[in-house]
Amino acid sequence: MLVPAEDQPLPFPFEDGTILDAVDVMGFDSTLTHCVKDDDPESQDSLIVSSWRSWFDSTWGLLAT
């Protein structure tokens, strides 16, 4: 099952010694999938949708602040 990794801010050091916390989000070359959440919360599609929703909420929380 393909599950997303939740993004975390990472330190990116520059040559001058400055460190910038940034989120490295990969999305441009992402593969699209089609899954539908159904009445069974334990079905494969429902679990995939829940997992991607959790990833989206985590990423949105990092990037919207």
Coordinates of N, CA, C and O in Angstrom, one line a residue:
M1 N 0.8 -1.2 0.0 CA 0.0 0.0 0.0 C 0.9 1.2 0.0 O 1.8 1.3 0.8
L2 N 0.6 2.2 -0.9 CA 1.3 3.4 -0.9 C 0.8 4.3 0.1 O -0.4 4.6 0.2
V3 N 1.7 4.8 1.0 CA 1.3 5.7 2.1 C 2.2 6.9 2.0 O 3.4 6.8 1.7
P4 N 1.7 8.1 2.3 CA 2.5 9.3 2.2 C 3.4 9.5 3.5 O 3.0 9.0 4.5
A5 N 4.5 10.1 3.3 CA 5.3 10.5 4.4 C 4.9 11.9 4.8 O 4.7 12.8 4.0
E6 N 4.8 12.1 6.1 CA 4.4 13.5 6.6 C 5.6 14.3 6.6 O 6.7 14.0 7.0
D7 N 5.5 15.5 6.0 CA 6.6 16.5 5.9 C 7.0 17.1 7.2 O 6.1 17.3 8.1
Q8 N 8.3 17.3 7.4 CA 8.8 17.9 8.6 C 9.8 19.0 8.2 O 10.5 18.8 7.2
P9 N 9.8 20.1 8.9 CA 10.8 21.1 8.6 C 12.2 20.5 8.8 O 12.5 19.8 9.8
L10 N 13.1 20.8 7.9 CA 14.5 20.4 8.0 C 15.4 21.6 7.9 O 15.1 22.6 7.2
P11 N 16.6 21.6 8.6 CA 17.5 22.7 8.6 C 18.3 22.6 7.3 O 18.9 21.6 6.9
F12 N 18.3 23.7 6.5 CA 19.2 23.8 5.3 C 20.2 24.9 5.6 O 20.0 26.1 5.7
P13 N 21.5 24.4 5.7 CA 22.6 25.4 6.0 C 23.1 26.1 4.7 O 23.1 25.5 3.6
F14 N 23.4 27.3 4.8 CA 24.0 28.1 3.7 C 25.5 28.3 3.9 O 26.0 28.1 5.0
E15 N 26.2 28.7 2.9 CA 27.7 28.9 3.0 C 28.1 29.9 4.0 O 29.1 29.8 4.6
D16 N 27.2 30.9 4.2 CA 27.6 31.9 5.2 C 27.3 31.5 6.7 O 27.5 32.3 7.6
G17 N 26.8 30.3 6.9 CA 26.5 29.8 8.2 C 25.1 29.9 8.6 O 24.7 29.4 9.7
T18 N 24.3 30.7 7.8 CA 22.9 30.8 8.1 C 22.2 29.5 8.0 O 22.5 28.7 7.0
I19 N 21.3 29.2 8.9 CA 20.5 27.9 8.8 C 19.0 28.3 8.7 O 18.5 29.1 9.5
L20 N 18.4 27.8 7.7 CA 17.0 28.1 7.4 C 16.2 26.8 7.6 O 16.5 25.8 6.9
D21 N 15.2 26.8 8.4 CA 14.3 25.7 8.5 C 13.3 25.8 7.4 O 12.6 26.7 7.2
A22 N 13.2 24.7 6.6 CA 12.4 24.7 5.4 C 11.7 23.4 5.2 O 12.2 22.4 5.7
V23 N 10.6 23.3 4.5 CA 9.9 22.1 4.3 C 10.1 21.7 2.8 O 9.9 22.5 1.9
D24 N 10.7 20.5 2.6 CA 11.0 20.0 1.3 C 9.8 19.2 0.9 O 9.7 18.0 1.2
V25 N 8.9 19.8 0.1 CA 7.7 19.1 -0.3 C 7.8 18.6 -1.8 O 8.0 19.5 -2.6
M26 N 7.7 17.3 -2.0 CA 7.7 16.8 -3.3 C 6.3 16.6 -3.8 O 5.5 16.0 -3.1
G27 N 6.0 17.2 -4.9 CA 4.6 17.1 -5.4 C 4.5 17.2 -6.9 O 3.6 16.6 -7.6
F28 N 5.5 17.8 -7.5 CA 5.5 18.1 -9.0 C 5.4 16.8 -9.8 O 4.6 16.7 -10.7
D29 N 6.2 15.8 -9.4 CA 6.3 14.6 -10.2 C 5.5 13.4 -9.5 O 5.7 12.3 -9.8
S30 N 4.5 13.8 -8.6 CA 3.8 12.8 -7.9 C 2.9 12.0 -8.8 O 2.3 12.5 -9.8
T31 N 2.7 10.7 -8.5 CA 1.8 9.9 -9.2 C 0.4 10.1 -8.7 O 0.1 10.2 -7.4
L32 N -0.6 10.2 -9.5 CA -2.0 10.4 -9.1 C -2.6 9.0 -8.9 O -2.4 8.1 -9.6
T33 N -3.5 9.0 -7.9 CA -4.2 7.7 -7.6 C -5.7 8.1 -7.5 O -6.0 9.2 -7.2
H34 N -6.5 7.1 -7.6 CA -7.9 7.3 -7.4 C -8.4 6.3 -6.3 O -8.4 5.1 -6.5
C35 N -8.8 6.8 -5.2 CA -9.3 6.0 -4.1 C -10.6 6.7 -3.5 O -10.6 7.9 -3.5
V36 N -11.5 5.9 -3.1 CA -12.8 6.4 -2.6 C -13.0 5.9 -1.2 O -13.0 4.7 -1.0
K37 N -13.2 6.8 -0.2 CA -13.5 6.3 1.1 C -15.0 5.8 1.1 O -15.9 6.4 0.7
D38 N -15.1 4.6 1.7 CA -16.4 4.0 1.7 C -16.9 3.7 3.1 O -16.4 4.3 4.1
D39 N -18.0 3.0 3.3 CA -18.6 2.8 4.6 C -17.8 1.9 5.5 O -18.0 2.0 6.7
D40 N -16.8 1.2 5.0 CA -16.0 0.4 5.8 C -14.7 1.1 6.1 O -13.8 1.3 5.2
P41 N -14.5 1.6 7.4 CA -13.3 2.3 7.7 C -12.0 1.5 7.6 O -10.9 2.1 7.6
E42 N -12.1 0.2 7.5 CA -10.9 -0.6 7.4 C -10.6 -1.1 6.0 O -9.7 -1.9 5.8
S43 N -11.4 -0.7 5.0 CA -11.2 -1.1 3.7 C -9.9 -0.5 3.2 O -9.5 0.6 3.7
Q44 N -9.3 -1.1 2.2 CA -8.0 -0.5 1.6 C -8.2 0.9 1.2 O -7.4 1.8 1.5
D45 N -9.2 1.2 0.4 CA -9.4 2.6 -0.1 C -9.6 3.6 1.0 O -9.1 4.7 1.0
S46 N -10.4 3.2 2.0 CA -10.7 4.1 3.2 C -9.4 4.4 3.9 O -9.2 5.5 4.3
L47 N -8.6 3.4 4.1 CA -7.3 3.6 4.8 C -6.4 4.5 4.0 O -5.7 5.3 4.6
I48 N -6.4 4.3 2.7 CA -5.5 5.1 1.9 C -6.0 6.6 1.9 O -5.2 7.5 2.1
V49 N -7.3 6.8 1.8 CA -7.8 8.2 1.8 C -7.5 8.8 3.2 O -7.1 10.0 3.2
S50 N -7.7 8.1 4.3 CA -7.4 8.6 5.6 C -5.9 9.0 5.8 O -5.6 10.0 6.3
S51 N -5.1 8.1 5.2 CA -3.6 8.3 5.3 C -3.2 9.6 4.5 O -2.5 10.4 5.0
W52 N -3.8 9.8 3.3 CA -3.5 10.9 2.5 C -4.0 12.2 3.1 O -3.5 13.3 3.1
R53 N -5.2 12.1 3.8 CA -5.8 13.2 4.4 C -4.9 13.7 5.6 O -4.8 14.9 5.8
S54 N -4.4 12.7 6.3 CA -3.5 13.0 7.4 C -2.3 13.8 6.9 O -1.8 14.7 7.5
W55 N -1.7 13.3 5.8 CA -0.6 13.9 5.2 C -0.9 15.3 4.8 O -0.1 16.3 5.0
F56 N -2.0 15.5 4.1 CA -2.4 16.9 3.7 C -2.6 17.8 4.8 O -2.1 18.9 4.8
D57 N -3.3 17.4 5.9 CA -3.4 18.2 7.1 C -2.1 18.6 7.7 O -1.9 19.7 8.1
S58 N -1.2 17.6 7.8 CA 0.1 17.9 8.3 C 0.9 18.9 7.5 O 1.5 19.9 8.0
T59 N 0.9 18.7 6.2 CA 1.6 19.6 5.2 C 1.0 21.0 5.3 O 1.6 22.0 5.3
W60 N -0.4 21.1 5.2 CA -1.1 22.4 5.3 C -0.7 23.1 6.6 O -0.5 24.3 6.6
G61 N -0.6 22.4 7.7 CA -0.3 23.0 9.0 C 1.1 23.6 8.9 O 1.4 24.7 9.5
L62 N 2.0 22.9 8.3 CA 3.4 23.5 8.2 C 3.5 24.7 7.2 O 4.2 25.6 7.5
L63 N 2.8 24.6 6.1 CA 3.0 25.6 5.1 C 2.1 26.8 5.3 O 2.4 27.9 4.8
A64 N 1.0 26.7 6.1 CA 0.1 27.8 6.3 C 0.5 28.7 7.4 O -0.2 29.7 7.7
T65 N 1.5 28.3 8.2 CA 1.9 29.1 9.3 C 3.1 29.9 9.0 O 3.8 29.7 8.1

